[in-house]
XYZ file of N, CA and C in Angstrom:
750
model
N 174.554 -107.657 87.838
C 174.970 -106.732 86.792
C 173.800 -105.877 86.328
N 174.100 -104.670 85.927
C 173.091 -103.834 85.286
C 172.826 -104.366 83.887
N 171.605 -104.203 83.428
C 171.253 -104.639 82.086
C 171.311 -103.443 81.146
N 172.132 -103.561 80.105
C 172.177 -102.482 79.124
C 170.862 -102.448 78.359
N 170.558 -101.293 77.786
C 169.280 -101.135 77.099
C 169.427 -100.138 75.964
N 168.600 -100.312 74.947
C 168.555 -99.349 73.844
C 167.436 -98.334 74.038
N 166.726 -98.396 75.152
C 165.652 -97.443 75.436
C 166.271 -96.065 75.641
N 165.827 -95.112 74.854
C 166.498 -93.814 74.798
C 166.342 -92.986 76.064
N 165.319 -93.221 76.850
C 165.039 -92.338 77.981
C 165.510 -92.895 79.324
N 166.342 -93.914 79.295
C 166.880 -94.460 80.529
C 168.302 -94.930 80.296
N 169.002 -95.288 81.383
C 170.379 -95.766 81.267
C 170.486 -97.273 81.358
N 169.653 -97.871 82.192
C 169.738 -99.303 82.416
C 168.388 -99.813 82.895
N 168.215 -101.119 82.900
C 166.976 -101.721 83.382
C 167.270 -102.617 84.574
N 166.276 -102.724 85.440
C 166.373 -103.565 86.643
C 165.055 -104.327 86.755
N 165.135 -105.640 86.762
C 163.937 -106.473 86.707
C 163.849 -107.423 87.899
N 163.413 -106.911 89.062
C 163.177 -107.805 90.192
C 161.939 -108.677 90.014
N 161.183 -108.410 88.954
C 160.055 -109.244 88.533
C 160.113 -109.351 87.016
N 159.755 -110.503 86.482
C 159.556 -110.637 85.034
C 158.218 -111.325 84.786
N 157.684 -111.097 83.597
C 156.413 -111.699 83.227
C 155.232 -110.833 83.614
N 154.112 -111.028 82.907
C 152.947 -110.178 83.131
C 151.738 -110.815 82.452
N 150.595 -110.133 82.531
C 149.396 -110.518 81.783
C 148.811 -109.266 81.138
N 148.062 -109.455 80.076
C 147.569 -108.332 79.294
C 146.276 -107.770 79.876
N 146.177 -106.413 79.858
C 144.971 -105.792 80.418
C 144.349 -104.740 79.502
N 145.028 -104.331 78.429
C 144.460 -103.298 77.555
C 145.124 -103.382 76.186
N 144.601 -102.645 75.186
C 145.116 -102.783 73.818
C 146.600 -102.498 73.665
N 147.183 -101.679 74.548
C 148.605 -101.417 74.450
C 149.460 -102.633 74.721
N 148.853 -103.663 75.317
C 149.570 -104.908 75.626
C 149.568 -105.897 74.457
N 148.762 -105.646 73.444
C 148.504 -106.672 72.427
C 149.763 -107.227 71.781
N 150.739 -106.363 71.510
C 151.961 -106.809 70.836
C 153.171 -106.518 71.736
N 153.064 -106.943 72.973
C 154.072 -106.657 73.995
C 155.449 -107.177 73.592
N 156.434 -106.276 73.543
C 157.794 -106.685 73.162
C 158.397 -107.602 74.223
N 158.080 -107.367 75.498
C 158.655 -108.187 76.566
C 158.141 -109.620 76.478
N 156.856 -109.768 76.185
C 156.298 -111.110 76.013
C 156.941 -111.797 74.818
N 157.047 -111.077 73.713
C 157.615 -111.660 72.498
C 159.043 -112.143 72.735
N 159.824 -111.347 73.448
C 161.200 -111.724 73.741
C 161.250 -112.935 74.676
N 160.474 -112.884 75.748
C 160.537 -113.935 76.767
C 160.096 -115.292 76.239
N 159.029 -115.293 75.443
C 158.470 -116.553 74.983
C 159.398 -117.295 74.017
N 160.369 -116.586 73.455
C 161.351 -117.260 72.591
C 162.137 -118.319 73.358
N 162.211 -118.148 74.681
C 163.064 -119.016 75.484
C 162.282 -119.965 76.386
N 160.968 -119.987 76.231
C 160.176 -120.904 77.053
C 160.655 -122.335 76.839
N 160.891 -123.017 77.949
C 161.317 -124.411 77.877
C 162.801 -124.622 77.681
N 163.569 -123.534 77.529
C 165.020 -123.659 77.371
C 165.632 -123.802 78.760
N 166.073 -124.983 79.105
C 166.567 -125.270 80.451
C 167.711 -124.328 80.825
N 167.601 -123.736 82.019
C 168.659 -122.872 82.523
C 168.565 -121.427 82.077
N 167.705 -121.123 81.102
C 167.553 -119.745 80.658
C 166.725 -118.957 81.670
N 167.012 -117.652 81.798
C 166.235 -116.814 82.717
C 164.749 -116.855 82.387
N 164.413 -117.082 81.120
C 163.018 -117.073 80.694
C 162.544 -118.482 80.343
N 163.050 -119.450 81.082
C 162.610 -120.836 80.879
C 161.101 -120.965 81.049
N 160.514 -120.113 81.912
C 159.060 -120.111 82.116
C 158.353 -119.109 81.209
N 159.053 -118.666 80.170
C 158.449 -117.721 79.243
C 158.075 -116.419 79.938
N 156.867 -115.942 79.684
C 156.418 -114.668 80.227
C 155.524 -114.856 81.452
N 155.594 -116.027 82.079
C 154.845 -116.241 83.315
C 155.382 -115.287 84.387
N 154.500 -114.752 85.205
C 154.916 -113.834 86.260
C 155.875 -114.548 87.209
N 157.056 -113.964 87.407
C 158.102 -114.602 88.206
C 158.793 -113.565 89.085
N 158.760 -113.772 90.392
C 159.510 -112.922 91.309
C 160.965 -113.353 91.297
N 161.863 -112.382 91.334
C 163.299 -112.676 91.274
C 164.000 -111.987 92.451
N 163.822 -112.528 93.658
C 164.358 -111.881 94.861
C 165.880 -111.756 94.858
N 166.564 -112.600 94.093
C 168.023 -112.503 94.035
C 168.490 -111.204 93.395
N 167.583 -110.490 92.731
C 167.936 -109.230 92.069
C 167.560 -107.999 92.892
N 166.928 -108.196 94.025
C 166.342 -107.072 94.743
C 167.357 -106.008 95.136
N 168.575 -106.377 95.462
C 169.547 -105.393 95.940
C 170.580 -105.008 94.889
N 170.381 -105.391 93.644
C 171.346 -105.079 92.601
C 171.717 -103.590 92.535
N 170.744 -102.670 92.544
C 171.115 -101.253 92.390
C 172.019 -100.721 93.497
N 172.006 -101.356 94.651
C 172.846 -100.905 95.752
C 174.330 -101.102 95.451
N 174.616 -101.953 94.487
C 176.008 -102.244 94.125
C 176.480 -101.421 92.931
N 175.588 -100.599 92.363
C 175.967 -99.740 91.241
C 176.324 -98.379 91.813
N 177.593 -98.075 91.849
C 178.029 -96.872 92.552
C 177.820 -95.602 91.745
N 177.917 -95.668 90.430
C 177.718 -94.481 89.607
C 176.227 -94.202 89.438
N 175.778 -92.971 89.687
C 174.358 -92.651 89.525
C 173.885 -92.913 88.098
N 172.689 -93.420 87.987
C 172.123 -93.686 86.664
C 170.603 -93.668 86.745
N 169.973 -93.515 85.586
C 168.524 -93.671 85.491
C 168.226 -95.154 85.288
N 167.319 -95.664 86.098
C 167.029 -97.094 86.114
C 165.546 -97.311 85.827
N 165.245 -97.964 84.717
C 163.872 -98.337 84.381
C 163.549 -99.630 85.128
N 162.569 -99.557 86.021
C 162.218 -100.686 86.879
C 161.194 -101.579 86.192
N 161.511 -102.860 86.104
C 160.600 -103.852 85.532
C 160.234 -103.544 84.088
N 161.243 -103.429 83.259
C 160.988 -103.299 81.824
C 160.350 -104.557 81.261
N 160.455 -105.669 81.990
C 159.917 -106.952 81.535
C 158.705 -107.385 82.364
N 158.056 -106.428 83.035
C 156.907 -106.779 83.860
C 156.157 -105.502 84.244
N 155.321 -105.604 85.257
C 154.605 -104.459 85.830
C 154.617 -104.649 87.335
N 155.286 -103.735 88.047
C 155.464 -103.888 89.487
C 154.137 -103.940 90.239
N 153.072 -103.405 89.641
C 151.793 -103.363 90.333
C 150.791 -104.392 89.799
N 151.321 -105.457 89.209
C 150.474 -106.594 88.844
C 149.777 -107.109 90.098
N 148.530 -107.483 89.971
C 147.730 -107.855 91.141
C 148.266 -109.070 91.880
N 149.088 -109.887 91.221
C 149.598 -111.100 91.858
C 150.965 -110.910 92.510
N 151.484 -109.681 92.514
C 152.736 -109.411 93.222
C 152.381 -108.964 94.636
N 152.842 -109.689 95.654
C 152.465 -109.344 97.036
C 152.984 -107.966 97.452
N 152.237 -107.289 98.303
C 152.649 -105.977 98.786
C 154.005 -106.034 99.487
N 154.269 -107.124 100.217
C 155.541 -107.162 100.935
C 156.723 -107.273 99.978
N 156.483 -107.809 98.796
C 157.559 -107.847 97.793
C 157.740 -106.456 97.178
N 156.643 -105.771 96.892
C 156.738 -104.389 96.401
C 157.438 -103.525 97.447
N 157.152 -103.770 98.729
C 157.847 -103.054 99.801
C 159.358 -103.207 99.678
N 159.810 -104.411 99.359
C 161.256 -104.656 99.256
C 161.849 -103.913 98.062
N 161.098 -103.834 96.971
C 161.570 -103.077 95.807
C 161.689 -101.598 96.166
N 160.655 -101.053 96.796
C 160.705 -99.645 97.191
C 161.790 -99.407 98.242
N 162.003 -100.366 99.121
C 163.061 -100.219 100.103
C 164.425 -100.057 99.449
N 164.679 -100.841 98.411
C 165.941 -100.708 97.680
C 166.031 -99.345 97.005
N 164.952 -98.906 96.371
C 164.985 -97.621 95.677
C 165.217 -96.476 96.662
N 164.623 -96.567 97.826
C 164.824 -95.526 98.833
C 166.266 -95.518 99.345
N 166.831 -96.700 99.533
C 168.218 -96.788 100.025
C 169.211 -96.349 98.954
N 168.931 -96.642 97.699
C 169.827 -96.276 96.591
C 169.473 -94.880 96.099
N 169.586 -93.907 96.969
C 169.108 -92.543 96.723
C 169.864 -91.846 95.604
N 171.060 -92.327 95.238
C 171.870 -91.674 94.207
C 171.412 -92.023 92.794
N 170.558 -93.024 92.657
C 169.989 -93.368 91.356
C 168.629 -92.689 91.183
N 168.188 -92.575 89.936
C 166.823 -92.169 89.618
C 166.094 -93.385 89.083
N 165.037 -93.789 89.744
C 164.274 -94.973 89.359
C 162.995 -94.542 88.632
N 162.722 -95.197 87.514
C 161.545 -94.899 86.701
C 160.612 -96.110 86.743
N 159.506 -95.949 87.449
C 158.539 -97.034 87.645
C 157.322 -96.745 86.776
N 156.978 -97.676 85.918
C 155.902 -97.473 84.942
C 154.883 -98.599 85.067
N 153.606 -98.238 85.088
C 152.562 -99.247 85.257
C 151.333 -98.922 84.417
N 150.564 -99.952 84.111
C 149.220 -99.787 83.571
C 148.180 -99.963 84.675
N 148.612 -100.478 85.831
C 147.705 -100.709 86.959
C 147.699 -99.468 87.855
N 147.168 -98.389 87.332
C 147.326 -97.082 87.969
C 146.606 -96.971 89.313
N 145.466 -97.591 89.466
C 144.763 -97.496 90.744
C 145.517 -98.249 91.831
N 146.162 -99.355 91.464
C 146.954 -100.101 92.444
C 148.200 -99.314 92.835
N 148.811 -98.622 91.870
C 149.925 -97.723 92.180
C 149.490 -96.653 93.172
N 148.399 -95.969 92.870
C 147.889 -94.901 93.749
C 147.646 -95.423 95.156
N 146.955 -96.558 95.258
C 146.592 -97.079 96.575
C 147.828 -97.512 97.358
N 148.786 -98.116 96.676
C 150.007 -98.539 97.356
C 150.772 -97.325 97.899
N 150.941 -96.305 97.059
C 151.687 -95.128 97.502
C 151.008 -94.447 98.681
N 149.681 -94.397 98.689
C 148.972 -93.784 99.808
C 149.188 -94.575 101.095
N 149.267 -95.895 100.988
C 149.529 -96.704 102.181
C 150.968 -96.517 102.658
N 151.900 -96.508 101.716
C 153.312 -96.478 102.101
C 153.734 -95.109 102.634
N 153.282 -94.061 101.982
C 153.794 -92.729 102.317
C 152.829 -91.884 103.146
N 151.573 -92.239 103.180
C 150.582 -91.592 104.045
C 150.617 -90.071 103.949
N 151.270 -89.411 104.880
C 151.229 -87.945 104.917
C 152.478 -87.304 104.325
N 153.211 -88.020 103.496
C 154.399 -87.451 102.846
C 154.446 -87.935 101.405
N 155.378 -87.372 100.636
C 155.519 -87.755 99.240
C 156.596 -88.816 99.070
N 156.441 -89.593 98.051
C 157.475 -90.537 97.647
C 158.766 -89.754 97.359
N 159.944 -90.286 97.700
C 161.202 -89.561 97.437
C 161.357 -89.165 95.971
N 162.062 -88.049 95.747
C 162.187 -87.501 94.399
C 163.036 -88.359 93.460
N 163.785 -89.313 93.979
C 164.573 -90.176 93.089
C 163.746 -91.325 92.529
N 162.480 -91.413 92.924
C 161.577 -92.448 92.408
C 160.509 -91.761 91.567
N 160.629 -91.877 90.251
C 159.661 -91.280 89.341
C 158.567 -92.298 89.069
N 157.326 -91.890 89.172
C 156.187 -92.783 88.973
C 155.458 -92.421 87.692
N 155.211 -93.425 86.857
C 154.564 -93.165 85.577
C 153.466 -94.157 85.256
N 152.581 -93.756 84.348
C 151.531 -94.648 83.847
C 151.564 -94.667 82.321
N 151.196 -95.808 81.759
C 151.092 -95.960 80.311
C 149.693 -95.574 79.859
N 149.625 -94.799 78.783
C 148.341 -94.344 78.248
C 148.403 -94.486 76.737
N 147.655 -95.427 76.175
C 147.755 -95.682 74.743
C 146.620 -95.065 73.921
N 145.527 -94.676 74.574
C 144.403 -94.065 73.864
C 143.552 -93.291 74.873
N 142.546 -92.606 74.380
C 141.756 -91.739 75.258
C 140.945 -92.525 76.280
N 140.665 -93.799 75.997
C 139.907 -94.609 76.949
C 140.708 -94.916 78.207
N 142.010 -94.680 78.152
C 142.883 -94.979 79.292
C 143.296 -93.722 80.069
N 142.642 -92.580 79.835
C 143.035 -91.343 80.501
C 142.757 -91.349 82.008
N 141.927 -92.271 82.468
C 141.707 -92.370 83.918
C 143.005 -92.704 84.646
N 143.941 -93.337 83.943
C 145.229 -93.639 84.578
C 145.969 -92.365 84.960
N 145.801 -91.326 84.160
C 146.432 -90.039 84.474
C 145.843 -89.488 85.772
N 144.547 -89.567 85.917
C 143.891 -89.087 87.138
C 144.372 -89.849 88.362
N 144.513 -91.160 88.233
C 145.008 -91.959 89.355
C 146.414 -91.523 89.746
N 147.247 -91.271 88.758
C 148.620 -90.836 89.029
C 148.631 -89.476 89.719
N 147.783 -88.576 89.262
C 147.721 -87.243 89.867
C 147.236 -87.297 91.312
N 146.498 -88.337 91.650
C 145.969 -88.493 93.006
C 146.936 -89.231 93.927
N 148.048 -89.676 93.380
C 149.027 -90.430 94.163
C 150.049 -89.488 94.795
N 150.573 -89.807 95.980
C 151.570 -88.947 96.637
C 152.964 -89.130 96.040
N 153.080 -88.798 94.765
C 154.348 -88.891 94.044
C 154.996 -87.520 93.974
N 156.323 -87.491 93.975
C 157.054 -86.242 93.779
C 157.241 -85.934 92.307
N 157.458 -86.983 91.500
C 157.697 -86.835 90.059
C 156.764 -87.799 89.336
N 155.985 -87.246 88.399
C 155.000 -88.053 87.674
C 155.266 -87.958 86.175
N 155.136 -89.094 85.472
C 155.331 -89.061 84.025
C 154.346 -89.985 83.323
N 154.135 -89.693 82.041
C 153.260 -90.497 81.193
C 154.087 -91.143 80.100
N 153.851 -92.420 79.865
C 154.421 -93.105 78.707
C 153.287 -93.348 77.722
N 153.236 -92.543 76.699
C 152.182 -92.657 75.688
C 152.756 -93.514 74.554
N 152.905 -94.781 74.855
C 153.545 -95.716 73.922
C 153.052 -97.131 74.186
N 152.577 -97.843 73.189
C 152.378 -97.318 71.836
C 151.135 -96.439 71.771
N 151.260 -95.296 71.122
C 150.109 -94.422 70.910
C 149.272 -95.019 69.778
N 148.035 -95.385 70.098
C 147.199 -96.118 69.146
C 146.060 -95.287 68.573
N 145.819 -94.111 69.159
C 144.698 -93.265 68.733
C 144.922 -91.880 69.320
N 144.238 -90.871 68.804
C 144.403 -89.530 69.376
C 143.949 -89.503 70.825
N 144.681 -88.759 71.662
C 144.314 -88.667 73.070
C 143.309 -87.562 73.340
N 143.257 -86.558 72.462
C 142.432 -85.399 72.749
C 143.079 -84.562 73.844
N 142.274 -83.804 74.549
C 142.800 -82.944 75.609
C 143.221 -83.790 76.805
N 144.414 -83.511 77.318
C 144.956 -84.245 78.457
C 145.236 -83.255 79.584
N 144.750 -83.560 80.772
C 145.047 -82.732 81.934
C 146.478 -83.032 82.376
N 147.379 -82.088 82.199
C 148.789 -82.276 82.534
C 149.162 -81.632 83.868
N 148.177 -81.321 84.674
C 148.447 -80.748 85.988
C 149.311 -81.698 86.814
N 150.425 -81.189 87.326
C 151.346 -81.972 88.156
C 151.953 -83.177 87.434
N 151.980 -83.109 86.117
C 152.722 -84.083 85.308
C 154.030 -83.412 84.896
N 155.137 -84.103 85.055
C 156.445 -83.505 84.822
C 157.086 -83.918 83.493
N 156.593 -84.997 82.903
C 157.288 -85.547 81.730
C 156.309 -86.387 80.937
N 156.382 -86.288 79.595
C 155.558 -87.117 78.714
C 156.454 -87.731 77.643
N 156.405 -89.053 77.531
C 157.125 -89.799 76.503
C 156.092 -90.301 75.499
N 156.358 -90.137 74.218
C 155.450 -90.621 73.173
C 156.224 -91.510 72.213
N 155.600 -92.583 71.765
C 156.255 -93.454 70.793
C 155.268 -94.330 70.061
N 155.692 -94.800 68.892
C 154.887 -95.715 68.100
C 155.234 -97.164 68.428
N 154.380 -98.043 67.977
C 154.558 -99.477 68.212
C 155.616 -100.043 67.269
N 156.308 -101.082 67.737
C 157.283 -101.754 66.882
C 157.053 -103.261 66.940
N 157.607 -103.957 65.958
C 157.480 -105.402 65.895
C 156.527 -105.845 64.799
N 156.387 -107.156 64.621
C 155.478 -107.683 63.586
C 154.053 -107.170 63.789
N 153.457 -106.664 62.726
C 152.086 -106.172 62.797
C 151.926 -104.859 63.526
N 153.006 -104.093 63.636
C 152.952 -102.816 64.361
C 151.863 -101.915 63.804
N 151.060 -101.344 64.681
C 149.991 -100.441 64.278
C 150.573 -99.051 64.011
N 150.104 -98.371 62.966
C 150.738 -97.108 62.547
C 150.469 -95.962 63.516
N 151.402 -95.010 63.499
C 151.313 -93.826 64.338
C 151.079 -92.607 63.458
N 150.013 -91.876 63.715
C 149.669 -90.684 62.931
C 150.409 -89.477 63.506
N 151.181 -88.753 62.681
C 151.894 -87.568 63.191
C 150.977 -86.537 63.848
N 149.741 -86.456 63.394
C 148.805 -85.494 63.985
C 148.584 -85.804 65.471
N 148.519 -87.084 65.806
C 148.325 -87.470 67.210
C 149.522 -87.022 68.053
N 150.716 -87.214 67.505
C 151.939 -86.860 68.241
C 152.020 -85.353 68.445
N 151.746 -84.612 67.370
C 151.816 -83.145 67.483
C 150.804 -82.624 68.499
N 149.647 -83.257 68.570
C 148.637 -82.816 69.526
C 149.139 -82.917 70.958
N 149.858 -83.977 71.270
C 150.401 -84.150 72.621
C 151.582 -83.213 72.834
N 152.462 -83.123 71.843
C 153.614 -82.231 71.970
C 153.168 -80.796 72.240
N 152.188 -80.339 71.492
C 151.755 -78.956 71.639
C 151.143 -78.704 73.014
N 150.442 -79.692 73.544
C 149.900 -79.542 74.893
C 151.023 -79.473 75.934
N 152.078 -80.256 75.718
C 153.225 -80.210 76.625
C 153.908 -78.844 76.563
N 154.079 -78.328 75.355
C 154.700 -77.016 75.208
C 153.873 -75.947 75.926
N 152.569 -75.999 75.755
C 151.698 -75.012 76.389
C 151.743 -75.112 77.914
N 151.900 -76.342 78.416
C 151.861 -76.558 79.868
C 153.240 -76.507 80.514
N 154.296 -76.386 79.701
C 155.647 -76.381 80.250
C 156.090 -77.741 80.758
N 155.611 -78.796 80.116
C 155.940 -80.171 80.506
C 156.998 -80.732 79.555
N 158.029 -81.357 80.098
C 159.088 -81.940 79.268
C 158.500 -82.997 78.339
N 158.916 -82.946 77.063
C 158.373 -83.843 76.029
C 159.506 -84.644 75.407
N 159.317 -85.958 75.321
C 160.319 -86.860 74.752
C 159.636 -87.707 73.682
N 160.074 -87.562 72.424
C 159.529 -88.402 71.359
C 160.504 -89.548 71.113
N 160.066 -90.749 71.403
C 160.957 -91.916 71.404
C 161.154 -92.518 70.022
N 160.071 -92.711 69.271
C 160.212 -93.396 67.978
C 158.892 -93.360 67.217
N 159.007 -93.474 65.868
C 157.839 -93.668 65.035
C 157.414 -95.130 65.033
N 158.378 -96.027 65.239
C 158.064 -97.450 65.257
C 158.025 -98.052 63.863
N 157.527 -99.259 63.806
C 157.538 -100.029 62.575
C 157.978 -101.446 62.889
N 158.401 -102.167 61.882
C 158.794 -103.565 62.119
C 159.899 -103.637 63.161
N 160.854 -102.710 63.077
C 161.897 -102.594 64.095
C 161.745 -101.246 64.797
N 162.149 -101.140 66.075
C 161.958 -99.893 66.806
C 162.539 -98.674 66.123
N 163.671 -98.845 65.450
C 164.348 -97.699 64.847
C 163.952 -97.468 63.381
N 162.992 -98.240 62.883
C 162.656 -98.191 61.463
C 162.368 -96.773 60.980
N 161.544 -96.039 61.700
C 161.137 -94.709 61.250
C 161.924 -93.577 61.864
N 162.952 -93.908 62.652
C 163.705 -92.861 63.329
C 162.891 -92.205 64.426
N 163.358 -91.042 64.890
C 162.646 -90.350 65.970
C 162.596 -88.842 65.772
N 162.713 -88.406 64.536
C 162.634 -86.982 64.243
C 161.174 -86.571 64.055
N 160.789 -85.481 64.693
C 159.445 -84.926 64.564
C 159.561 -83.470 64.140
N 159.023 -83.152 62.985
C 159.067 -81.784 62.461
C 160.495 -81.235 62.427
N 161.397 -82.088 61.961
C 162.760 -81.652 61.695
C 163.704 -81.630 62.876
N 163.274 -82.181 64.018
C 164.179 -82.229 65.164
C 163.844 -83.416 66.052
N 164.786 -83.782 66.894
C 164.544 -84.806 67.889
C 164.148 -84.132 69.202
N 163.121 -84.648 69.808
C 162.631 -84.116 71.083
C 163.087 -85.065 72.181
N 164.032 -84.597 72.992
C 164.644 -85.448 74.015
C 164.673 -84.740 75.363
N 163.576 -84.112 75.714
C 163.523 -83.355 76.959
C 163.321 -84.283 78.159
N 163.948 -83.915 79.269
C 163.769 -84.593 80.546
C 163.295 -83.559 81.570
N 162.562 -83.997 82.567
C 162.165 -83.040 83.605
C 163.373 -82.591 84.411
N 163.342 -81.354 84.855
C 164.397 -80.827 85.715
C 163.938 -80.975 87.157
N 164.536 -81.936 87.846
C 164.143 -82.255 89.217
C 165.352 -82.068 90.114
N 165.222 -81.230 91.109
C 166.318 -81.043 92.054
C 166.468 -82.313 92.891
N 167.647 -82.939 92.875
C 167.800 -84.201 93.613
C 167.769 -83.976 95.110
N 167.306 -84.992 95.819
C 167.342 -84.948 97.270
C 168.762 -85.226 97.763
N 169.099 -84.660 98.856
C 170.357 -85.018 99.491
C 170.183 -86.333 100.229
N 171.269 -86.911 100.651
C 171.177 -88.152 101.424
C 170.333 -87.940 102.673
N 170.511 -86.790 103.326
C 169.743 -86.509 104.531
C 168.251 -86.448 104.209
N 167.910 -85.773 103.090
C 166.494 -85.690 102.704
C 165.913 -87.075 102.477
N 166.648 -87.900 101.713
C 166.138 -89.219 101.328
C 166.005 -90.136 102.529
N 166.840 -89.916 103.557
C 166.823 -90.810 104.707
C 165.744 -90.449 105.713
N 165.224 -89.228 105.640
C 164.240 -88.780 106.623
C 162.847 -89.318 106.309
């Protein structure tokens, strides 16, 4: 079954892997960890092992059974490019995404160099299919190298998830970036989001012609502060011409 989600920028989630480990400040109050650990030790629960990294091969072909096209957030409960996920397993995930050409898959990682290196091995002298959008998380200016890694990857569609935004980013090179999502942190102890930081990114997107999506202000609950910025909701998506079946199969 597809997993329903309240994430505003996608239709459903697909988790062929769950669990992860923390690598930067944006991970400190991870919602996926908080959710998973509630069920650690509960016999028979999907998260009986809490947030331990877990491959779930029984889910690998789920999207092939969803006939209606949809946007699919891949591994909302993990990171596909975690160093302990074998390349041959990532191959199987990409194989499903390539075969399910009628869906749009959104792959998001903090392990940007591993994403870049994997895509260069897999696609070599061609680009990743346009139905697979590749993104990196960037929570502060110290993480801007992830943007460079993404720009160096043979991706057709590239996006940034600036969530949770923890500090001003300053100038961001948006060359060959198609979409930017910005949001504040939510949950217990959520760190505040300064509107000046958000406007700085929005204005750069407007200047560069990059689609801008403001997800939330955050707070104790994700919807606490709403998602209006300067009197409107920003819900832009990139305009990407879909590949035909013939294109995707070649």
